Short mmCIF file of C-alpha atoms in Angstrom, two decimals:
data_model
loop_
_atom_site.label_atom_id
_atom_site.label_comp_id
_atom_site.label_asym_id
_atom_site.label_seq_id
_atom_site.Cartn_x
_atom_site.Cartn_y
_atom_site.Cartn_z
CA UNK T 1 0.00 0.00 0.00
CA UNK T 2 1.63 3.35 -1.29
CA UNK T 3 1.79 6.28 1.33
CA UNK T 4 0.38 9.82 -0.06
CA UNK T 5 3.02 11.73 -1.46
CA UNK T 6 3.18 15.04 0.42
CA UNK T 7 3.49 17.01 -2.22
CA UNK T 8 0.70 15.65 -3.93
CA UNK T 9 2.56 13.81 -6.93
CA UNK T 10 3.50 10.60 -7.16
CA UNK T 11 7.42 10.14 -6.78
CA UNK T 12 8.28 6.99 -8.68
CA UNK T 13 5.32 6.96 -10.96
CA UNK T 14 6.35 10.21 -12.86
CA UNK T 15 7.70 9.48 -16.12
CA UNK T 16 11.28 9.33 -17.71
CA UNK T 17 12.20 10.14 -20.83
CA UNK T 18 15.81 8.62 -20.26
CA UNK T 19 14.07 5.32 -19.38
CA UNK T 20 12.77 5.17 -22.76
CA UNK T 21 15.37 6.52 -24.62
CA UNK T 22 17.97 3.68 -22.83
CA UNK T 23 14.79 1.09 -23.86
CA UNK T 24 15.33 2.34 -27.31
CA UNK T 25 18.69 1.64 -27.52
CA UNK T 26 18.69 -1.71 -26.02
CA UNK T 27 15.51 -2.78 -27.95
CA UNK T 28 17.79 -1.21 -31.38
CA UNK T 29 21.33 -3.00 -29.83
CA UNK T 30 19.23 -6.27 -29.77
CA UNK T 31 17.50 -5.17 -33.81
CA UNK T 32 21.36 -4.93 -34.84
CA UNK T 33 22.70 -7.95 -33.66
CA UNK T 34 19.53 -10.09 -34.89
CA UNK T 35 20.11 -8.00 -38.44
CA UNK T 36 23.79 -8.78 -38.39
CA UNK T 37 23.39 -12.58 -37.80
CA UNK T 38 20.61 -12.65 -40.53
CA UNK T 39 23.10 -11.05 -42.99
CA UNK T 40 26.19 -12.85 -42.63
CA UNK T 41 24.46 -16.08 -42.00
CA UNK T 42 26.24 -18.57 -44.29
CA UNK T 43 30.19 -17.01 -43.61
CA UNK T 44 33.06 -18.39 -41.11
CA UNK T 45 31.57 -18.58 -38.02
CA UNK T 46 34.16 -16.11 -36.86
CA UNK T 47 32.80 -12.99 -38.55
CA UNK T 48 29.19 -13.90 -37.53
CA UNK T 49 30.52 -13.96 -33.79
CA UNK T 50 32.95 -10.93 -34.02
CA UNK T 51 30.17 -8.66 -35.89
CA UNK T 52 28.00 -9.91 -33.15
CA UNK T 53 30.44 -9.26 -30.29
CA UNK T 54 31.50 -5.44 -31.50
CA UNK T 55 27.84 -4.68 -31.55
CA UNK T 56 26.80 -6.29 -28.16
CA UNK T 57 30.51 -5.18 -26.55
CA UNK T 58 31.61 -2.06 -28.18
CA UNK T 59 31.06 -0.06 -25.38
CA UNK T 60 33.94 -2.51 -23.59
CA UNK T 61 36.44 -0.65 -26.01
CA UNK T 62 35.17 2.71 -25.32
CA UNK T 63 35.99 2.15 -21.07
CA UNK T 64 39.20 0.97 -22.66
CA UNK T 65 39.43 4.59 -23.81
CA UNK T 66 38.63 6.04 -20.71
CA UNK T 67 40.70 3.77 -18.79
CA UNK T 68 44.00 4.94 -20.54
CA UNK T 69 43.21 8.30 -20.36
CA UNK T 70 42.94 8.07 -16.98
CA UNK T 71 46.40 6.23 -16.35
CA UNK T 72 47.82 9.33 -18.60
CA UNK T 73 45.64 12.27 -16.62
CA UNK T 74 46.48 11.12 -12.75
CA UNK T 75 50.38 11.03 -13.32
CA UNK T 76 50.20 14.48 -12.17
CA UNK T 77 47.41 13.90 -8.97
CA UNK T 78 48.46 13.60 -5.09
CA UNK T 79 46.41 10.47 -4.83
CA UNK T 80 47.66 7.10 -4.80
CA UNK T 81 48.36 5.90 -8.21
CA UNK T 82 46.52 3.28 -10.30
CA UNK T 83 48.93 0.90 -11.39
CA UNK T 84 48.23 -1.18 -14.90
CA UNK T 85 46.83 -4.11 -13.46
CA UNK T 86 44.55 -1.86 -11.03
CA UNK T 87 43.27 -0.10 -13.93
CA UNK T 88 42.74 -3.35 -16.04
CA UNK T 89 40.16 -5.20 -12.78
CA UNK T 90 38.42 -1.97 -12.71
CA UNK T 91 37.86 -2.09 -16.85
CA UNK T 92 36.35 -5.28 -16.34
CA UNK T 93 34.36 -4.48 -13.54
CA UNK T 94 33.19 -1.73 -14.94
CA UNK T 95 32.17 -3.62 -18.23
CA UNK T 96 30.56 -5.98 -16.01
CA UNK T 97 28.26 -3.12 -13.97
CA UNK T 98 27.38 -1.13 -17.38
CA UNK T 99 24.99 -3.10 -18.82
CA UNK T 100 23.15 -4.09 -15.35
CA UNK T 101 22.78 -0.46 -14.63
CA UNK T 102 22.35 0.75 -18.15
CA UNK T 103 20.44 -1.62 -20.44
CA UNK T 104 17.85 -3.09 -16.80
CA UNK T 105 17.88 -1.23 -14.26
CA UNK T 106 17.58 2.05 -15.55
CA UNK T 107 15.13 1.33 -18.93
CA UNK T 108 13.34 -1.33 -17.09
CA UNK T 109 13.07 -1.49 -13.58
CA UNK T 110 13.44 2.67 -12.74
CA UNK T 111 9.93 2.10 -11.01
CA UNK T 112 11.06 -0.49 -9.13
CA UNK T 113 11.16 -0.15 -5.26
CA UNK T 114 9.52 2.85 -4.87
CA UNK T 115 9.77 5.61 -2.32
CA UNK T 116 6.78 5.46 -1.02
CA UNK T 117 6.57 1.99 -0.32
CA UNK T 118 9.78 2.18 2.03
CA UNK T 119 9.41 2.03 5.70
CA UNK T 120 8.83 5.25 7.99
CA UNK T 121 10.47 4.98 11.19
CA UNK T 122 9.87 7.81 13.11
CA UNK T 123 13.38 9.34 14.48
CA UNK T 124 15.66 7.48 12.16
CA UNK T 125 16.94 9.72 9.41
CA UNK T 126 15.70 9.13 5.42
CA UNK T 127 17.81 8.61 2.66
CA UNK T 128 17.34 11.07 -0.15
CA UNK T 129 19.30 9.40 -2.95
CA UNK T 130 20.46 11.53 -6.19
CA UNK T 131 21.89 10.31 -9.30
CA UNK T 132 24.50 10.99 -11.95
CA UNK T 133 24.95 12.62 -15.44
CA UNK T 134 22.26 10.00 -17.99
CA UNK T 135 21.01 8.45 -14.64
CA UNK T 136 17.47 7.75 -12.96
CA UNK T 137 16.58 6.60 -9.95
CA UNK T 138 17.03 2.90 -11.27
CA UNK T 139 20.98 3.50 -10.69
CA UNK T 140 20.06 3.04 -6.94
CA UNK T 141 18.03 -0.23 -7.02
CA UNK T 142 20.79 -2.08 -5.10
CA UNK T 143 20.72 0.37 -2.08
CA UNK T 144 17.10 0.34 -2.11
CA UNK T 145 17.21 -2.80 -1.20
CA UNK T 146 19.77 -2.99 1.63
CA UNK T 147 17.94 0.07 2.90
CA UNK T 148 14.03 -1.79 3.01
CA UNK T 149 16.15 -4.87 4.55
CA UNK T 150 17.65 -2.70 7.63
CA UNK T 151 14.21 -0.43 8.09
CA UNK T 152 15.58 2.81 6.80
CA UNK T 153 13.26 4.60 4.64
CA UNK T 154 14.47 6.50 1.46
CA UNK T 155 13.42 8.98 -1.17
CA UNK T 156 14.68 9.63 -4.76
CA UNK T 157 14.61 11.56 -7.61
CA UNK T 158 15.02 11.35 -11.70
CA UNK T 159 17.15 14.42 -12.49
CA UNK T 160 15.52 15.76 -15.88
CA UNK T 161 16.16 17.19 -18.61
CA UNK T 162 18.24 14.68 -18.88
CA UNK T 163 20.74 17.02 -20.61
CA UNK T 164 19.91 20.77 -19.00
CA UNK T 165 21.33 22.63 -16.64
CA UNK T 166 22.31 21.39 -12.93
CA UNK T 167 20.56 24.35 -11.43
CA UNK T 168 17.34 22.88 -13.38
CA UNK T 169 17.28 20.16 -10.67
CA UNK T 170 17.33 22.37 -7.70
CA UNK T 171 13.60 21.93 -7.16
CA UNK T 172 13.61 18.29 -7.76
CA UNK T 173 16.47 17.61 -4.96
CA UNK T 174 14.57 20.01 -2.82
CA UNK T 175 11.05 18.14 -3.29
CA UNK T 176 12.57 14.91 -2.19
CA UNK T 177 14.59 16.38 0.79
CA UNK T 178 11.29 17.59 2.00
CA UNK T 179 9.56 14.04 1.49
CA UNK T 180 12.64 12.70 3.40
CA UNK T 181 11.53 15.19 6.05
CA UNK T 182 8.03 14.07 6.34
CA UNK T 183 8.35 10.51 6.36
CA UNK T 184 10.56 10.30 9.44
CA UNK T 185 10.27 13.97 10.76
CA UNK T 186 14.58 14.33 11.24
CA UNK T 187 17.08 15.63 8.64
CA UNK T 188 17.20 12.89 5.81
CA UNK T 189 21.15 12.19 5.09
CA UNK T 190 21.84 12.59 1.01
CA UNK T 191 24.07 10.10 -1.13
CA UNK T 192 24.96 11.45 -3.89
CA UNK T 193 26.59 9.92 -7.08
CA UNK T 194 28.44 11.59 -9.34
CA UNK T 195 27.05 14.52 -11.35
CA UNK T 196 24.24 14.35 -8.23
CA UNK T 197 26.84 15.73 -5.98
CA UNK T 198 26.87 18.90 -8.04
CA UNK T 199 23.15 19.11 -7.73
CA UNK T 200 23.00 19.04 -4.42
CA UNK T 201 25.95 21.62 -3.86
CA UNK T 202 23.56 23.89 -6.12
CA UNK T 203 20.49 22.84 -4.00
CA UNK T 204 21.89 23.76 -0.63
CA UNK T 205 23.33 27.13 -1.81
CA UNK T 206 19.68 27.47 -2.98
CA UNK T 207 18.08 26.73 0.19
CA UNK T 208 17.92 29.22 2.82
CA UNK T 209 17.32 26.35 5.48
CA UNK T 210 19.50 23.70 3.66
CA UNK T 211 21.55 22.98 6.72
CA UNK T 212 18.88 22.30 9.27
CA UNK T 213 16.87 20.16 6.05
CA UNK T 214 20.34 17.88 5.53
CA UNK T 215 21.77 15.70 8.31
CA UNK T 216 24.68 14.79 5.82
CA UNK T 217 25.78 14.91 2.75
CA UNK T 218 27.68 12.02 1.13
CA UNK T 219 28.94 12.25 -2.71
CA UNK T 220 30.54 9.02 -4.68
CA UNK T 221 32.78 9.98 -7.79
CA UNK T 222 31.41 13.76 -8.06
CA UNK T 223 33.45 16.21 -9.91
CA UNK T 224 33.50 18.38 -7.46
CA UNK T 225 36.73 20.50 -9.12
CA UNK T 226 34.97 19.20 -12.80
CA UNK T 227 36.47 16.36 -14.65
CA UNK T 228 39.12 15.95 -18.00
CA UNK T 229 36.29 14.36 -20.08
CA UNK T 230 34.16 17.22 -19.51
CA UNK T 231 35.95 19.49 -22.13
CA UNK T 232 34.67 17.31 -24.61
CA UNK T 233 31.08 17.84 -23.84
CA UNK T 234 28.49 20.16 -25.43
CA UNK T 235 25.57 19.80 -23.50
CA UNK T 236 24.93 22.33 -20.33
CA UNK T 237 25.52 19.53 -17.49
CA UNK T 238 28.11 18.39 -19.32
CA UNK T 239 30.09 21.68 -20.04
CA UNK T 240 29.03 22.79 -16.51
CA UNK T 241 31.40 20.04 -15.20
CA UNK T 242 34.78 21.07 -16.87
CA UNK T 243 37.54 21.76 -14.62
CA UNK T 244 37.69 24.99 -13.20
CA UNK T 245 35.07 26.36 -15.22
CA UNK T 246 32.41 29.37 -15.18
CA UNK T 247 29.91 27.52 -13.32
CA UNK T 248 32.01 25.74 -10.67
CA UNK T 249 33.65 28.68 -9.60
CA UNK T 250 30.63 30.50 -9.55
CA UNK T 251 29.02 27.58 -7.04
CA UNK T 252 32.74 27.88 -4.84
CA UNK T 253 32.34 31.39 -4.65
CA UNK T 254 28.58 31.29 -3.60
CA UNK T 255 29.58 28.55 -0.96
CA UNK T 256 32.24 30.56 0.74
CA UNK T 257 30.17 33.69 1.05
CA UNK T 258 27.20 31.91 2.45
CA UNK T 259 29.94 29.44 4.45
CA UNK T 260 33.66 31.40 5.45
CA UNK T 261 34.62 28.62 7.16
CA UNK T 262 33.91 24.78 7.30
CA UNK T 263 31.70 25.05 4.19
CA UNK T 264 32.13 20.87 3.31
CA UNK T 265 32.06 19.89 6.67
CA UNK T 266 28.61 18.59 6.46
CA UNK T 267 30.41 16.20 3.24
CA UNK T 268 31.54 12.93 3.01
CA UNK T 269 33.01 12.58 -0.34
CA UNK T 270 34.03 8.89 -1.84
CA UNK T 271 37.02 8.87 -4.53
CA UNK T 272 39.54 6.41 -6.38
CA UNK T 273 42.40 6.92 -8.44
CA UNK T 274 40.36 4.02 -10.93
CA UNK T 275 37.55 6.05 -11.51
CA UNK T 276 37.10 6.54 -15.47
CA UNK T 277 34.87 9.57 -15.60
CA UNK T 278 36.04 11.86 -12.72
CA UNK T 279 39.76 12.21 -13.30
CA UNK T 280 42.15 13.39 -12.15
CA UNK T 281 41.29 11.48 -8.60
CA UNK T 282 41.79 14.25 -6.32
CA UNK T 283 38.66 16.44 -8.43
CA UNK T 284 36.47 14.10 -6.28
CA UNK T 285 37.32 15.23 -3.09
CA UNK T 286 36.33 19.10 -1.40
CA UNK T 287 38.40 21.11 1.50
CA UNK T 288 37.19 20.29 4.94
CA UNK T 289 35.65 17.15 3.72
CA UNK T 290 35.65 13.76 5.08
CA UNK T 291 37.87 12.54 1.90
CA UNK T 292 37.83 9.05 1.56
CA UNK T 293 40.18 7.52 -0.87
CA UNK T 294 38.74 3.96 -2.32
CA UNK T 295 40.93 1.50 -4.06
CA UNK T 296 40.81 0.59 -7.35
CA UNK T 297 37.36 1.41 -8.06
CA UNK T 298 35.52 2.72 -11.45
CA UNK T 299 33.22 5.03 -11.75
CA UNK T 300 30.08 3.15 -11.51
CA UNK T 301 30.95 0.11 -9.81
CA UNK T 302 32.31 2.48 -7.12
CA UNK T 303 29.14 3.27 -5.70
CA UNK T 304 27.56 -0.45 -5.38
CA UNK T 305 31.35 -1.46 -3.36
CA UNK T 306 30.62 -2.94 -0.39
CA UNK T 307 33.65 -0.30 0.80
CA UNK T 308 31.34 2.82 -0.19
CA UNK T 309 27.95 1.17 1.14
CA UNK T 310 29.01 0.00 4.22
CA UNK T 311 30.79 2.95 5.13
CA UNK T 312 28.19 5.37 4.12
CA UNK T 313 25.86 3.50 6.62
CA UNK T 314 28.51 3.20 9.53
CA UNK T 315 28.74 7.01 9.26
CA UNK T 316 27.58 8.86 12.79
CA UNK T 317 24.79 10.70 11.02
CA UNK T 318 23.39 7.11 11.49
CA UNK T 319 24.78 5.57 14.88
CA UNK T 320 21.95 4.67 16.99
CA UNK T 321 19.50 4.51 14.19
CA UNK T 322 20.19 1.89 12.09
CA UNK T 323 21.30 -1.79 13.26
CA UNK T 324 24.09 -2.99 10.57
#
């Protein structure tokens, strides 16, 4: 039985146009590869498998991509250093977590779990879970689960348009802080992945009572200094993110005039020298913070690790209130 939503709207019955779009592209992957094998039916059974295998695994050799770039890019970084073999177990981990997250959970389970469903233990602080850059709420299906199997109640949100500005999600994050709120009536903690981490930075300089609405703040991968791959991008998330750019130091500068002092000290902030999208390492990390370095860990993967989860749950915003 779902609980009203107190804003009136359904949380995790609201559509998403990146659900579709990633069902479009699996259901055209899948129209490819049964095209291919039609087509070269009748050759060596090598080309039938290779054509097959570039269309089903190409992505594989893009990571690859990001993988070297990364070994190049953190020469230069204060955090520990990636060596070869690191990098390679995080490629295939990372090609291992992409499709679960990309091409299921996302397209086709996104609804799944939903927030209003979870349980609402009175005292014991929410979880208010935002996503990354071409992310839904699907991303988080594997914490959603831990969380309904310890009693700790969560809330979510789908961070559209997909490709608009970060400061276009300010009332989204703020919508499901407040739900956090209601369902538990204490300061809902926030785990953040990725481009999320931005958002929320945005959302609590937005806020006027952001630090009595947020217990803690946790962020996993978020290019919190922007990222190397972000120079390449033309959309206005994506170019928001580039290292030391016009919108970051805008957000820094609105920070320390609201904040002198101890601005990130409400932030936990997750990072590895492995990670393939927010390089170099150390962009992950904020002054002040509670910085914690994670081995050998890729971008995605990163935030399922039983490192980051476990961690984020043994952190004192939740001693006392949740039995691990």
């Amino acid at each position: 039985m779902q609980h009203p939503h107190p804003s009136g709207m359904a949380a995790t019955t609201s559509s998403s146009i990146l659900a579709r779009l990633q069902q479009l592209i699996v259901f055209a992957t899948v129209g490819l590869v049964a095209g291919w094998v039609a087509w070269s039916w009748g050759r060596p059974g090598w080309v039938v498998a290779a054509g097959g295998a570039l269309l089903l695994f190409g992505y594989a050799l893009v990571l690859g991509l990001e993988f070297f770039a990364v070994a190049h890019v953190n020469r230069r970084d204060p955090a520990p250093r990636a060596t070869i073999r690191t990098l390679m177990n995080a490629w295939w981990r990372e090609v291992l977590v992409a499709p679960r997250v990309f091409s299921w959970r996302q397209p086709f389970r996104w609804r799944g779990l939903p927030d209003n469903d979870a349980g609402t233990l009175a005292g014991q602080p929410a979880v208010v879970f935002v996503h990354g850059f071409v992310c839904n709420r699907g991303f988080w299906l594997p914490w959603m689960r831990t969380l309904r199997s310890r009693g700790l109640p969560y809330t979510s949100v789908n961070l559209e348009p997909v490709f608009g500005s970060i400061d276009d999600y300010i009332p989204l994050i703020d919508d499901a802080v407040r739900r956090a709120h209601a369902l538990t009536g204490v300061a809902p903690v926030l785990v953040c992945h990725s481009m999320g981490g931005l958002a929320v930075r945005a959302w609590r300089v937005a806020t006027p009572d952001a630090d009595t609405l947020a217990r803690h703040i946790v962020t996993i991968g978020s290019p919190h200094h922007g990222t190397w791959l972000a120079q390449f991008s033309h959309v206005p998330n994506g170019r928001q993110m580039r290292q030391n750019g016009p919108w970051l130091r805008a957000l820094r500068q609105s920070e320390a005039q609201r904040w002198p002092t101890d601005a990130y000290a409400p932030f936990t902030c997750w990072y590895s020298s492995a990670d393939n999208i927010v390089f170099p390492a150390s962009t992950a990390t904020l002054p002040g913070a509670d910085n914690r370095f994670v081995h050998g860990q890729p971008h995605v993967a990163m935030a399922f690790a039983d490192e980051v989860m476990e961690g984020t749950l043994s952190l004192p915003a939740f001693q006392g209130r949740l039995s691990l």
